[in-house]
Structure formats: structure tokens, C-alpha cells
PDB file of C-alpha atoms and ligand atoms in Angstrom:
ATOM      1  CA  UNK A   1     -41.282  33.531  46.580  1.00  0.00           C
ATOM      2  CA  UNK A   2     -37.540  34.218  46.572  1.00  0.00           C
ATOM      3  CA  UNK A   3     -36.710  37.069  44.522  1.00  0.00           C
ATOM      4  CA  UNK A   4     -33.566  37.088  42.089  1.00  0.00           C
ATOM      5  CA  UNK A   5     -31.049  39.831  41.988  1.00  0.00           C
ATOM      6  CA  UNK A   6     -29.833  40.054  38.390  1.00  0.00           C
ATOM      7  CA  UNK A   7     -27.113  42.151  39.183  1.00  0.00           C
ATOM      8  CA  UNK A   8     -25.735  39.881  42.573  1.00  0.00           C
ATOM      9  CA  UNK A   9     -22.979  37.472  41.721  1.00  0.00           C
ATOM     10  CA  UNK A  10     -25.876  34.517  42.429  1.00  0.00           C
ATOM     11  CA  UNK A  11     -28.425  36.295  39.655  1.00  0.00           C
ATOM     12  CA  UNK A  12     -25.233  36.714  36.454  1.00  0.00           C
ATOM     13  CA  UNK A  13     -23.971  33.474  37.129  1.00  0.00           C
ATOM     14  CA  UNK A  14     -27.896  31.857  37.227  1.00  0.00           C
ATOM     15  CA  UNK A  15     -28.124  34.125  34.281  1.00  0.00           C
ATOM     16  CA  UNK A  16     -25.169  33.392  32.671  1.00  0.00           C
ATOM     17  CA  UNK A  17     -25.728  29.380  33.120  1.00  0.00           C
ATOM     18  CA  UNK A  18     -29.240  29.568  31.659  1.00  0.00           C
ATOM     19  CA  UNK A  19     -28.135  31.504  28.638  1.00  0.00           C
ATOM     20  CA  UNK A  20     -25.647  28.429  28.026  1.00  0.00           C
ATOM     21  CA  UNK A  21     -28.335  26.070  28.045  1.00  0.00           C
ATOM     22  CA  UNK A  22     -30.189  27.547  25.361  1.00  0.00           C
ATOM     23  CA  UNK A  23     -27.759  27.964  23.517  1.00  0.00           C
ATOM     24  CA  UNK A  24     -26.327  23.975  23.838  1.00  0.00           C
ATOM     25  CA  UNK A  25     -30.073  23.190  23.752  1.00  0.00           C
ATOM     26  CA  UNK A  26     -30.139  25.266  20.027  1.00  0.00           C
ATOM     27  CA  UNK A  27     -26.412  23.484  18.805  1.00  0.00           C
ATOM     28  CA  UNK A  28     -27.131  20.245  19.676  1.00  0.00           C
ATOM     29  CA  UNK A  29     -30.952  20.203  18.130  1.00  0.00           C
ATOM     30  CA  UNK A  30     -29.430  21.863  14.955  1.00  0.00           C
ATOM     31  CA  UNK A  31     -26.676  19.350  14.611  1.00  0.00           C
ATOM     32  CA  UNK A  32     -29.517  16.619  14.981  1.00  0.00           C
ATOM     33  CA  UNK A  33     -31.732  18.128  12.545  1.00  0.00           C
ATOM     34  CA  UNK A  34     -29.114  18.696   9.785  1.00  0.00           C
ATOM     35  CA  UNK A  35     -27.707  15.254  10.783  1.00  0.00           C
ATOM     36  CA  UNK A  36     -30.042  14.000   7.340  1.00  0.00           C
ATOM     37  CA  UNK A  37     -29.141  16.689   5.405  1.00  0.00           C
ATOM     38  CA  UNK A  38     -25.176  16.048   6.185  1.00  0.00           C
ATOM     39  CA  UNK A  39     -25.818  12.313   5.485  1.00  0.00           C
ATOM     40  CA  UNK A  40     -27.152  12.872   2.298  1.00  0.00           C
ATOM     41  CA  UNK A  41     -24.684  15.095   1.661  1.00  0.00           C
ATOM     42  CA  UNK A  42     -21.877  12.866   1.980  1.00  0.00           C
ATOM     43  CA  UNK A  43     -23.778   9.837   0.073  1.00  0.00           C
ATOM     44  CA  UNK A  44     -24.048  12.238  -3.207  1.00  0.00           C
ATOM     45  CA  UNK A  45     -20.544  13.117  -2.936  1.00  0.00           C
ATOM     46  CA  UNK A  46     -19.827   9.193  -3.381  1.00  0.00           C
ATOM     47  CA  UNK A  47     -21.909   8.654  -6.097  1.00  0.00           C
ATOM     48  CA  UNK A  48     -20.472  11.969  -8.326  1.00  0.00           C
ATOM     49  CA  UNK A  49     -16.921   9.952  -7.107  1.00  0.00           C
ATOM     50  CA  UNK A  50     -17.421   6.606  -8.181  1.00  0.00           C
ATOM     51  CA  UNK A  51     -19.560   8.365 -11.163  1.00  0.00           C
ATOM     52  CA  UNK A  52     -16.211   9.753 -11.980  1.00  0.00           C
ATOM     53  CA  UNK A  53     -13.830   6.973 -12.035  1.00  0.00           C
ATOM     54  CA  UNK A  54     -17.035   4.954 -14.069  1.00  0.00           C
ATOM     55  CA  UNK A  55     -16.581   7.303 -16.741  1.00  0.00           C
ATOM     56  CA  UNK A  56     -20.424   7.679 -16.915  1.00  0.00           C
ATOM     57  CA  UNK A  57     -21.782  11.295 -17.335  1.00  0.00           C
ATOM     58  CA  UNK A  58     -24.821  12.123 -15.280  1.00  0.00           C
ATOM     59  CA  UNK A  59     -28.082  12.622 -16.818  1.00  0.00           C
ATOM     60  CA  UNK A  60     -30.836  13.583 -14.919  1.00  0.00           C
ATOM     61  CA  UNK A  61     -29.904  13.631 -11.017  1.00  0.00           C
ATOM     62  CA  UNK A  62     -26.857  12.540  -9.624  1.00  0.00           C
ATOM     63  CA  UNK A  63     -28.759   9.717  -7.866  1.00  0.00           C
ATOM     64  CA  UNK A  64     -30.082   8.548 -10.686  1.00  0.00           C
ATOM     65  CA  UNK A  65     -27.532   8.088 -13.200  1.00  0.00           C
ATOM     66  CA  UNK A  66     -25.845   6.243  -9.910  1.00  0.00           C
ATOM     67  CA  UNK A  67     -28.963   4.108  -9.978  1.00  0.00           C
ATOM     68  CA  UNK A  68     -28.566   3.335 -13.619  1.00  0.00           C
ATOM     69  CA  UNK A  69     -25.346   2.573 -14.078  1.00  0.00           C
ATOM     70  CA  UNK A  70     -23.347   1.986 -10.513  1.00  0.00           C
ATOM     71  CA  UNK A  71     -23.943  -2.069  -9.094  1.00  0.00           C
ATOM     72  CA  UNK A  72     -22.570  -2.561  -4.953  1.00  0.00           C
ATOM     73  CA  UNK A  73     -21.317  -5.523  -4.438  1.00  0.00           C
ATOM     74  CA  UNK A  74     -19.053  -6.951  -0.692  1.00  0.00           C
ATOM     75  CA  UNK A  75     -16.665  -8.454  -1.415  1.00  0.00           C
ATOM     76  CA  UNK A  76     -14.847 -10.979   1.240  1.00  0.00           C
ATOM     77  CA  UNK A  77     -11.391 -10.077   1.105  1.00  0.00           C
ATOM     78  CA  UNK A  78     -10.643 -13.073   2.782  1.00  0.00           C
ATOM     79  CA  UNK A  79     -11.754 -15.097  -0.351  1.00  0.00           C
ATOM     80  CA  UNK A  80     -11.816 -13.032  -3.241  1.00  0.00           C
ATOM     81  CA  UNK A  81     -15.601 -14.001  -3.843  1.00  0.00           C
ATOM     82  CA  UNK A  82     -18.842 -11.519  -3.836  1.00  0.00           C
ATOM     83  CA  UNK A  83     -20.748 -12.062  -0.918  1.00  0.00           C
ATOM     84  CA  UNK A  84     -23.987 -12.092  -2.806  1.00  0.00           C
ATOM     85  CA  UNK A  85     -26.281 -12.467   0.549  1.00  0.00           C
ATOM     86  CA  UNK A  86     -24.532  -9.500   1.672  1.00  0.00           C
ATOM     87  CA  UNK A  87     -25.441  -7.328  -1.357  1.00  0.00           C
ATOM     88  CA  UNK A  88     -27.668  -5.125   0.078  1.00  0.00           C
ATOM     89  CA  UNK A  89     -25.546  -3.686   2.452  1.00  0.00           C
ATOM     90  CA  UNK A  90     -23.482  -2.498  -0.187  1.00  0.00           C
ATOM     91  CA  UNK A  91     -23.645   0.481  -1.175  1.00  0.00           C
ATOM     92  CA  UNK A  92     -21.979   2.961   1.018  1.00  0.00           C
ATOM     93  CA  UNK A  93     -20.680   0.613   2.894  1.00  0.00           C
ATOM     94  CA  UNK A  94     -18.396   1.735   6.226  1.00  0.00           C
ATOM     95  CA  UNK A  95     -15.372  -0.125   5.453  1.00  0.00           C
ATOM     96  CA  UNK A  96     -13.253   2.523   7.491  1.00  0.00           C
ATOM     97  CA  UNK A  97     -14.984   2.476  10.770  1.00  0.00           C
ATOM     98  CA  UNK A  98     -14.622  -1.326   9.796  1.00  0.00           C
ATOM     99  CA  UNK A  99     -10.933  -1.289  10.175  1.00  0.00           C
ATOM    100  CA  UNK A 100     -11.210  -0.490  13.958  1.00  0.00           C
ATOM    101  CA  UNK A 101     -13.316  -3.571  15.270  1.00  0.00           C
ATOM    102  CA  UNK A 102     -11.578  -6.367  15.121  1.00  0.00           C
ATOM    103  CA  UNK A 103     -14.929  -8.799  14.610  1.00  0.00           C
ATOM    104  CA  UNK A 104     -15.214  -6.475  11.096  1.00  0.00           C
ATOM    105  CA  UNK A 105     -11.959  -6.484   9.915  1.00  0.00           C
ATOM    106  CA  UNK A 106      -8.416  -8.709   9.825  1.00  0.00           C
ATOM    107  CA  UNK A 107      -5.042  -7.582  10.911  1.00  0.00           C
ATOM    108  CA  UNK A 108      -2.188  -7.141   8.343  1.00  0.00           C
ATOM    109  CA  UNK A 109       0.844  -8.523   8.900  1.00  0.00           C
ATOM    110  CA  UNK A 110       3.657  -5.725   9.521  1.00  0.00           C
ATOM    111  CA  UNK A 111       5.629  -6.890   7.160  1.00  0.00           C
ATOM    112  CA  UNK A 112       2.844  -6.779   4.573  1.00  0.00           C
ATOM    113  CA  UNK A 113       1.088  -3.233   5.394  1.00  0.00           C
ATOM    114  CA  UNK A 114       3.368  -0.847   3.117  1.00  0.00           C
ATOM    115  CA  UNK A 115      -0.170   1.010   3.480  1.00  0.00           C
ATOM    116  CA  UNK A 116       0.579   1.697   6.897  1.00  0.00           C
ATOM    117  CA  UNK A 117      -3.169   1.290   7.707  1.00  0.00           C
ATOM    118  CA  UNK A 118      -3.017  -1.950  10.063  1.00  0.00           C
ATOM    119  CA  UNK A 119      -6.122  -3.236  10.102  1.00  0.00           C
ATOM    120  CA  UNK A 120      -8.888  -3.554   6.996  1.00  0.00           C
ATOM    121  CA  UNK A 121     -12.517  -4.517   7.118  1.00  0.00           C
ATOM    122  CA  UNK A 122     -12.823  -7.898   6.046  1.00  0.00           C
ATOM    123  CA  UNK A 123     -15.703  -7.002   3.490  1.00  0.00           C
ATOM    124  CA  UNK A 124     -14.723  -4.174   1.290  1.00  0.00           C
ATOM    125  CA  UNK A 125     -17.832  -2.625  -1.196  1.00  0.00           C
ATOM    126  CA  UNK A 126     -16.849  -2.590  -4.851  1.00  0.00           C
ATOM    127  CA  UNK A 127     -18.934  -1.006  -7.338  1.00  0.00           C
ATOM    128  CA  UNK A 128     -19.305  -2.721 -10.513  1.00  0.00           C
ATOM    129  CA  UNK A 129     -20.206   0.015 -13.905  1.00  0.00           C
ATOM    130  CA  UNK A 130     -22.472  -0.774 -16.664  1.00  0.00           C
ATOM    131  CA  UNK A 131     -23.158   1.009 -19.902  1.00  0.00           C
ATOM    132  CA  UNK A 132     -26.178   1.682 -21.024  1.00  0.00           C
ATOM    133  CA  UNK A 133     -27.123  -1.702 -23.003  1.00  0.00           C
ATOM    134  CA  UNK A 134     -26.068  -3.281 -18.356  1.00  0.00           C
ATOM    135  CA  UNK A 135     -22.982  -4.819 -19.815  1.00  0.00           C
ATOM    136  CA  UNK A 136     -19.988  -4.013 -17.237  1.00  0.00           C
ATOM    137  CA  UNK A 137     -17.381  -1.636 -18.583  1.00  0.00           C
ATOM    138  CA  UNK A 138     -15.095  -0.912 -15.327  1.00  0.00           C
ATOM    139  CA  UNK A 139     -14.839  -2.086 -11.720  1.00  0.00           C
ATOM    140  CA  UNK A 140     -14.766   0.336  -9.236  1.00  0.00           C
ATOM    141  CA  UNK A 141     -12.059  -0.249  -5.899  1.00  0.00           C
ATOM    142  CA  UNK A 142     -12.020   1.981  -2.821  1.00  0.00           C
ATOM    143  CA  UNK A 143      -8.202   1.745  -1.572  1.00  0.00           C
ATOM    144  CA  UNK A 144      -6.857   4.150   0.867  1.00  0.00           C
ATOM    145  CA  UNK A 145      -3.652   4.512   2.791  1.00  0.00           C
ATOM    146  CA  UNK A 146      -1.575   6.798   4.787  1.00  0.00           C
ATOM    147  CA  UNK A 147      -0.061  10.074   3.460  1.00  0.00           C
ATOM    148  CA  UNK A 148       2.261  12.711   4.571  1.00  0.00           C
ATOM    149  CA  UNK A 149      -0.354  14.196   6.470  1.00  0.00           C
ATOM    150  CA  UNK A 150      -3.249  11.968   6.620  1.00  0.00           C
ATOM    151  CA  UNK A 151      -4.658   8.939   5.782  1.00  0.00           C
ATOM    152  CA  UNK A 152      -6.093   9.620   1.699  1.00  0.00           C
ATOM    153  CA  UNK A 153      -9.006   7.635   0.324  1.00  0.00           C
ATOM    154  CA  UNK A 154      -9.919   7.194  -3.177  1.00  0.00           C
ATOM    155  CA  UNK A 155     -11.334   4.844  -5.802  1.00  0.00           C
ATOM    156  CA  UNK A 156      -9.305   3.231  -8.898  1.00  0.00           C
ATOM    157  CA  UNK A 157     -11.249   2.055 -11.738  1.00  0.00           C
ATOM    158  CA  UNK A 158     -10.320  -1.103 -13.358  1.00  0.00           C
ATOM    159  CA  UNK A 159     -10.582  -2.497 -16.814  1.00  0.00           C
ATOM    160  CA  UNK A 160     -12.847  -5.940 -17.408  1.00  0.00           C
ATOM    161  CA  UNK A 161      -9.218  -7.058 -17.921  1.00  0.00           C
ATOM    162  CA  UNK A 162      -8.713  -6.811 -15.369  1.00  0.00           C
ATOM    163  CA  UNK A 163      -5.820  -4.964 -15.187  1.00  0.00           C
ATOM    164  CA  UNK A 164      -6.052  -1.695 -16.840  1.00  0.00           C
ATOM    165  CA  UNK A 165      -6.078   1.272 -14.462  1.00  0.00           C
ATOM    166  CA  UNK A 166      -9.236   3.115 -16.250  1.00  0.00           C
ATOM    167  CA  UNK A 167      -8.890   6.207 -13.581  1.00  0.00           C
ATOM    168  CA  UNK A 168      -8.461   7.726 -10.391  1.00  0.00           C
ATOM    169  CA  UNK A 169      -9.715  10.150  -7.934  1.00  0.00           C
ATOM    170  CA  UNK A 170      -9.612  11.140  -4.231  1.00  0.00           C
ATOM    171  CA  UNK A 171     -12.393  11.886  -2.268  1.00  0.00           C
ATOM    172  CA  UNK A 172     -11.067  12.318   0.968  1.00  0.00           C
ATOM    173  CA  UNK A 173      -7.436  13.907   2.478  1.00  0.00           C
ATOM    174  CA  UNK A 174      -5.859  16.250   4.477  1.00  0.00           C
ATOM    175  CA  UNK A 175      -2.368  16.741   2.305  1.00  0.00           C
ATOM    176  CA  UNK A 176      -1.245  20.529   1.785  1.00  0.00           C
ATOM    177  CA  UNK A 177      -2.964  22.020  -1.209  1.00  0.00           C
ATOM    178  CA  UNK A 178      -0.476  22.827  -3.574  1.00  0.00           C
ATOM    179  CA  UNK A 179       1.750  19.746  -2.575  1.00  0.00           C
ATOM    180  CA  UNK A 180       0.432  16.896  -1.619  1.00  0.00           C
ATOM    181  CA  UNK A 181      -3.122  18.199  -2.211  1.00  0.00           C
ATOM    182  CA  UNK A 182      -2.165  18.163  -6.230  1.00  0.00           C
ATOM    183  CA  UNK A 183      -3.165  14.639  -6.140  1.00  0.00           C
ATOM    184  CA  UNK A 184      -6.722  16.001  -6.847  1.00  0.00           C
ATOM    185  CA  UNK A 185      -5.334  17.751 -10.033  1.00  0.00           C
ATOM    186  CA  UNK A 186      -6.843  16.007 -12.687  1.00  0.00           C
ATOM    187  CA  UNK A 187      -3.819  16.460 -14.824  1.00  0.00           C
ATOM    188  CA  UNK A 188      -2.035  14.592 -12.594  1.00  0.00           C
ATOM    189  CA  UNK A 189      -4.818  11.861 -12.227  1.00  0.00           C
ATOM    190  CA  UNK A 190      -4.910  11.098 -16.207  1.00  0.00           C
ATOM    191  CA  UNK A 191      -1.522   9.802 -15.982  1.00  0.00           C
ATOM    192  CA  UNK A 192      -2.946   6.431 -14.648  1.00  0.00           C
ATOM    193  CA  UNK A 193      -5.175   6.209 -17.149  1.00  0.00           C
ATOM    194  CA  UNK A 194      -3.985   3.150 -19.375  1.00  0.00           C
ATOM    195  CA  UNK A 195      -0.980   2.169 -17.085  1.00  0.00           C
ATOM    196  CA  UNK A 196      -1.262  -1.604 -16.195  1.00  0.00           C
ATOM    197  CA  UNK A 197      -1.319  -3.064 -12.542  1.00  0.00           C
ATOM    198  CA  UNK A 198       1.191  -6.592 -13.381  1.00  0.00           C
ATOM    199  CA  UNK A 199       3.575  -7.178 -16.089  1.00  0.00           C
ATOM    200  CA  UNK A 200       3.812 -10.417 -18.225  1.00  0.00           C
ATOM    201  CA  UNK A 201       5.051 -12.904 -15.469  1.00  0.00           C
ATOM    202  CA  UNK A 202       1.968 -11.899 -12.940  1.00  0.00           C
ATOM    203  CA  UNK A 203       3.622  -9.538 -10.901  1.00  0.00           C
ATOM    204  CA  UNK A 204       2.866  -6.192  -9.289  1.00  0.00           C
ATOM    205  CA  UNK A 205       4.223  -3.653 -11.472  1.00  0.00           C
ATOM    206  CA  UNK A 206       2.474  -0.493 -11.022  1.00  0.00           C
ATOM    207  CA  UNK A 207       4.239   1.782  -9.392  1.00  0.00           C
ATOM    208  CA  UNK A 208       4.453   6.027  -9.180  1.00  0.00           C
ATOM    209  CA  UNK A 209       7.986   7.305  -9.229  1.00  0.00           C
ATOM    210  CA  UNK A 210       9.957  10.278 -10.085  1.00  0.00           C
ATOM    211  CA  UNK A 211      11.753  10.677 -13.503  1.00  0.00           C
ATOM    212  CA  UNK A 212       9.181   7.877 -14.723  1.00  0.00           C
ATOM    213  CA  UNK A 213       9.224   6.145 -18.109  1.00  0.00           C
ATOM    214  CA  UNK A 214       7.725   7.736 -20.991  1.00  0.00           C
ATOM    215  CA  UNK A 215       8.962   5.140 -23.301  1.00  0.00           C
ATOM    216  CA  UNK A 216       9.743   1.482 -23.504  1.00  0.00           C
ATOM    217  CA  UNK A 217       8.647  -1.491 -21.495  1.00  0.00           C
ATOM    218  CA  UNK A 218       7.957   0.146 -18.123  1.00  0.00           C
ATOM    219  CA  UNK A 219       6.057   3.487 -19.363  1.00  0.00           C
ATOM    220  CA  UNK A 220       2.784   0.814 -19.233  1.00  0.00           C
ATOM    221  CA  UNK A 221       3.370   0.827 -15.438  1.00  0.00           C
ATOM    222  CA  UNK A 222       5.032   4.259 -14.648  1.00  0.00           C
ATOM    223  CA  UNK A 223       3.016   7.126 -13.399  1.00  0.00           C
ATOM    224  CA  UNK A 224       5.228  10.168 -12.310  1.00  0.00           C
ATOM    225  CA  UNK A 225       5.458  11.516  -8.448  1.00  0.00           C
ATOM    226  CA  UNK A 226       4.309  14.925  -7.979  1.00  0.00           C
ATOM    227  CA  UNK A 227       7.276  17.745  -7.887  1.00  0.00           C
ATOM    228  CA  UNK A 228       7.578  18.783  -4.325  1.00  0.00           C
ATOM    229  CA  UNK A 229       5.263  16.062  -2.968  1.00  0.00           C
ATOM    230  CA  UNK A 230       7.511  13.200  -2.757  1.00  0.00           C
ATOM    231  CA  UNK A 231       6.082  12.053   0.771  1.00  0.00           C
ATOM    232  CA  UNK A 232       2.234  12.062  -0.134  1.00  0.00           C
ATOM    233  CA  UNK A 233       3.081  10.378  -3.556  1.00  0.00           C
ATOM    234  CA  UNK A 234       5.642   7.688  -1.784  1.00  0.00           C
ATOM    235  CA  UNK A 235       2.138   7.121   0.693  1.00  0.00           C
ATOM    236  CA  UNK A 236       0.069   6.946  -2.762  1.00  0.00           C
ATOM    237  CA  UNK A 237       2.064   4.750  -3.974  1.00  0.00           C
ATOM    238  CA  UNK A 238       1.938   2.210  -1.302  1.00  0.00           C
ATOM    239  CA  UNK A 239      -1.691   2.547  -0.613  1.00  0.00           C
ATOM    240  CA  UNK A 240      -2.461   1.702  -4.724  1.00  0.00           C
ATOM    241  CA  UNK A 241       0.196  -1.491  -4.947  1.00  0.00           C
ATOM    242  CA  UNK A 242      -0.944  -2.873  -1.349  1.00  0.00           C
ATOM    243  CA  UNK A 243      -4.568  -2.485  -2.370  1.00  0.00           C
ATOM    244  CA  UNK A 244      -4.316  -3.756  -6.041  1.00  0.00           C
ATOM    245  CA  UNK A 245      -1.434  -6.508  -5.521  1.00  0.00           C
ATOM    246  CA  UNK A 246      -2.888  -8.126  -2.779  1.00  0.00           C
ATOM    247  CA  UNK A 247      -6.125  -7.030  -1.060  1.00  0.00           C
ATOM    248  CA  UNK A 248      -8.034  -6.835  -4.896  1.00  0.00           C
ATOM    249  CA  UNK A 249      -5.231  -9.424  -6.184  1.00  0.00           C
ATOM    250  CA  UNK A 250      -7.478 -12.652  -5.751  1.00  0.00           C
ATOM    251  CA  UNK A 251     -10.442 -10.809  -7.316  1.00  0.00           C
ATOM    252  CA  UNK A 252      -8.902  -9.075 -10.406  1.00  0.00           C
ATOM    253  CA  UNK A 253      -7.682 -12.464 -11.118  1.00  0.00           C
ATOM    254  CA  UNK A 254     -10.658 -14.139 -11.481  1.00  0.00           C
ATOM    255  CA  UNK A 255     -11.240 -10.712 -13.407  1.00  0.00           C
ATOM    256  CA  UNK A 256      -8.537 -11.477 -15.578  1.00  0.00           C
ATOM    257  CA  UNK A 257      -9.897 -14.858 -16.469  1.00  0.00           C
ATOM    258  CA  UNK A 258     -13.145 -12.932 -17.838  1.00  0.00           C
ATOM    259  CA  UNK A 259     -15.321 -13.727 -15.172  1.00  0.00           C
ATOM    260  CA  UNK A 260     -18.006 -11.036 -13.863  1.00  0.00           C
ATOM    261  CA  UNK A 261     -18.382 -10.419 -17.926  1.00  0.00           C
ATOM    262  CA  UNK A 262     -22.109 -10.121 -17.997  1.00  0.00           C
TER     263      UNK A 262
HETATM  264  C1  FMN B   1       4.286  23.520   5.320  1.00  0.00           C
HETATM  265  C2  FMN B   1       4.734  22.383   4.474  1.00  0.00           C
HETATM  266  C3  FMN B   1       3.780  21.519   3.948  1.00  0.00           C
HETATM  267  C4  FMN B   1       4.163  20.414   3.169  1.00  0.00           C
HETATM  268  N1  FMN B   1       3.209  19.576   2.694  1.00  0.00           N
HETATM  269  C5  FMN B   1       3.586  18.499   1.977  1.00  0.00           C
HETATM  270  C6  FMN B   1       2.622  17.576   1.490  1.00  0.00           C
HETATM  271  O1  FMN B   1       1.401  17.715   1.673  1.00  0.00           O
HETATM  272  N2  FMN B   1       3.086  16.488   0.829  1.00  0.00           N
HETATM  273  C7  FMN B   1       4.416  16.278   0.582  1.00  0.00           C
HETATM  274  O2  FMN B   1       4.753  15.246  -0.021  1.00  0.00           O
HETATM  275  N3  FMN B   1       5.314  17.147   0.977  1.00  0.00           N
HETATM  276  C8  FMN B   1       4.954  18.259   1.682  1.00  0.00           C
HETATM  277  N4  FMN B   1       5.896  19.126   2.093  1.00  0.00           N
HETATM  278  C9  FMN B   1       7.271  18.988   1.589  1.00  0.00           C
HETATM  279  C10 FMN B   1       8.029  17.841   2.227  1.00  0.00           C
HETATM  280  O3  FMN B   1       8.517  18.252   3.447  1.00  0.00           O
HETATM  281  C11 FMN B   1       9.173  17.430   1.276  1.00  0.00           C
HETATM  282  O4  FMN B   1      10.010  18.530   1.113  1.00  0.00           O
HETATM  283  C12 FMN B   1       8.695  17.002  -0.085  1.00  0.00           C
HETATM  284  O5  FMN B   1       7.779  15.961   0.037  1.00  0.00           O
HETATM  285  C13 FMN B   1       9.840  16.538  -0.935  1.00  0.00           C
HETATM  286  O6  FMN B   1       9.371  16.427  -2.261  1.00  0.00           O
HETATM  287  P1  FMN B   1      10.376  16.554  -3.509  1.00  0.00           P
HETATM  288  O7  FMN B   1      11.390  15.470  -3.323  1.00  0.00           O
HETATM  289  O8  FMN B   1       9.548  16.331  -4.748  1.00  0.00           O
HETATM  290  O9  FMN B   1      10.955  17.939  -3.474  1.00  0.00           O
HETATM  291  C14 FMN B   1       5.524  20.221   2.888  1.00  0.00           C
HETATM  292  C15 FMN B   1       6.482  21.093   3.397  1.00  0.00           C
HETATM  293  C16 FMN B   1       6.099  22.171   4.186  1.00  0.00           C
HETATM  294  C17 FMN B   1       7.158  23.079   4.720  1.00  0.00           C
END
């Protein structure tokens, strides 16, 4: 049998390529085998979200205080109506990877996507909260849109009115902390609380601006920009009144007309 020379150029480069395919062997087999462990990862980090916004506090596990209170719903954007056969696809649904097949999700007109995200899946999950006796308290909207930096995605909570922004949060950005990134601050996030999405006459007033109302007529729909983070708030801004005046609009108005009170 041939004998290898470990120190000829043949022997350190066999050497040299076995050691990398151990080593890819040993990266790729962990990154399969935490592949669970990642996935469940990211599902609890949705439910403590939309746990959040719900204003439910968890007792017992995470998962389930989620199971308690949190009901996934699709809803067909296209219609405005649950898709009830659907419902068990729900929860967790991939709306985002959604948004880049075009059999999964519909085109928005240019003129239309002040979100600047082009495309949206057709069926968006909404989570509908329940208090403790099931009766539904808040409805839970993912909306996202792009940023200064990135695209941000978060949930809004709305009233069983319908609309009454209940709260806020992001669970997913790449704005600079300390800027942008203050949209996590939850000082800054309790300034929705309360502010309404339309005015009287039925049209989109919500709207996050610098030098804001405080009082009078418009402080209902004013939330102030963050200081320094004009560009992330301006992308805010868009993504919340695209999603809420006319993505969510058919379905907060049947809201508004106190259906889905159960
Ligand atoms: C390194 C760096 C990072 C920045 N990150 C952000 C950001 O995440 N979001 C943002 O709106 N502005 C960011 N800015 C600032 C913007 O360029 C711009 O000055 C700011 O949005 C204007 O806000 P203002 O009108 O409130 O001062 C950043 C600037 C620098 C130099």
C-alpha cells in the first residue's frame, strides 16, 4: 500500500482537506440538530410578542398563557373575511416569505405602497385576545414596512372598536440602537396607546409626526417622531397607516360594526 508523507506538499494538503471535512461535517450536523431548538426559539419569542400587545400577563409557561388566551385566525386580505378552513395554519403563519411568491401573495399598486414593501401575502394571520371569562378584548395585527435601515416588523393591538390603538411593539429590525432602534423603548411605544386609527368622517387619521398634538382634536391621532430618528419614524409611519387604512381597513370595519364580539 502507498504510503503518505505528512510532511510532502501531497500529505498537508490531503491533511489539510480532511481536517475541513470534519469540521463542515461537525457545522453542518450542529446547525441541523439545533435547527428545533432555534425554531422553538423563535415561536416563543412570538407568543411573549403578541402576549405583549394582548395585554395578558403570563402565568404558568409562556406557551401556555398563549394557549389560553391568544386565537389565530387567516385572514384573506383580498376580502376582509376569516378564512375559517384555513384556521389551522394560523398560528405562526409565514406571511413574509409569503410576500415573495407571487401564487401567495398580491402586488401593490406603486402608487398605493407608502410601505415600500411591494408585494404582501394574500392571507395575513391575526391573533384574536380573550380574557379570562374567552370574551375578546383586543385584536392583534402583524404590519411591517421599510425603515431607514431595514424592513421593521411588529404587531398593533386593536380595540373591539375597532379603532383604538391598544399597543405596540417590534419584534424584528435592524435600525441603529439609540436612533431608530428607540422604537423598542417602551416609553416611546405607550404613546399609541389610546390614539385612534380614523376620525369622525371614516378617514385615516393616525399618523406619527414631530411637534405632535398634545391637545385638541388631533392629539387622539398624534403620536410624536422620535428626536434624531426622523427616517425610521417617517418608515413607521407609513408601514402603520398602509397596514391599518387599507390592508386591515375592510376588517376593522366590520370590527367597527361589533362583529367578532363573542
Ligand atoms: C451612523 C448613523 C446611524 C443612523 N441611524 C439612524 C436610524 O437608525 N434611524 C434614523 O431615523 N436616523 C438615523 N440616523 C440619522 C439620520 O441620518 C438623520 O439625521 C435623522 O433621521 C434625522 O432625524 P431628526 O430630524 O429627528 O434629527 C443615523 C445617522 C448616522 C450617522
Amino acid at each position: 500500500m502507498l504510503k503518505l508523507n505528512k510532511d510532502s506538499v501531497l500529505g498537508t494538503f490531503v491533511i489539510i482537506t480532511g481536517f475541513c471535512l470534519v469540521c463542515s461535517v461537525l457545522v453542518s450536523s450542529a446547525v441541523v440538530a439545533l435547527d428545533p431548538f432555534k425554531a422553538a426559539a423563535v415561536a416563543n419569542d412570538r407568543q411573549v410578542s403578541i402576549l405583549r400587545v394582548a395585554g395578558v400577563e403570563t402565568q404558568g409557561t409562556v406557551a401556555q398563557t398563549y394557549a389560553a388566551h391568544i386565537e389565530a385566525q387567516l385572514l384573506d386580505t383580498t376580502t376582509g373575511k376569516i378564512a375559517a378552513d384555513r384556521q389551522s395554519e394560523a398560528d405562526g403563519y409565514n406571511f413574509a416569505s409569503n410576500a415573495s411568491n407571487p401564487d401567495l401573495s398580491v402586488a401593490i399598486p406603486a402608487e398605493e405602497d407608502i410601505a415600500g414593501i411591494r408585494r404582501h401575502s394574500t392571507l395575513m394571520p391575526i391573533y384574536f385576545a380573550k380574557d379570562a371569562d374567552g370574551n375578546v378584548t383586543r385584536v392583534i395585527l402583524p404590519f411591517y414596512g421599510a425603515a431607514l435601515w431595514s424592513t421593521a416588523y411588529g404587531y398593533v393591538a386593536v380595540g373591539m372598536d375597532g379603532n383604538t390603538i391598544e399597543a405596540v411593539t417590534f419584534y424584528q429590525h435592524g435600525e441603529t440602537p439609540g436612533l431608530g432602534g428607540e422604537i423598542d423603548n417602551p416609553r416611546w411605544q405607550a404613546l399609541w396607546v389610546g390614539k385612534k386609527i380614523e376620525n369622525a368622517d371614516g378617514e385615516l387619521a393616525f399618523t406619527i409626526k414631530k411637534n405632535a398634538a398634545h391637545e385638541g382634536e388631533q392629539a387622539a391621532y398624534e403620536v410624536d417622531a422620535l428626536s434624531g430618528a426622523t427616517l425610521t419614524t417617517n418608515g413607521i409611519r407609513h408601514a402603520a397607516q398602509y397596514w391599518l387604512g387599507t390592508v386591515y381597513k375592510p376588517f376593522l370595519d366590520q370590527l367597527r360594526k361589533g362583529e367578532f364580539l363573542k
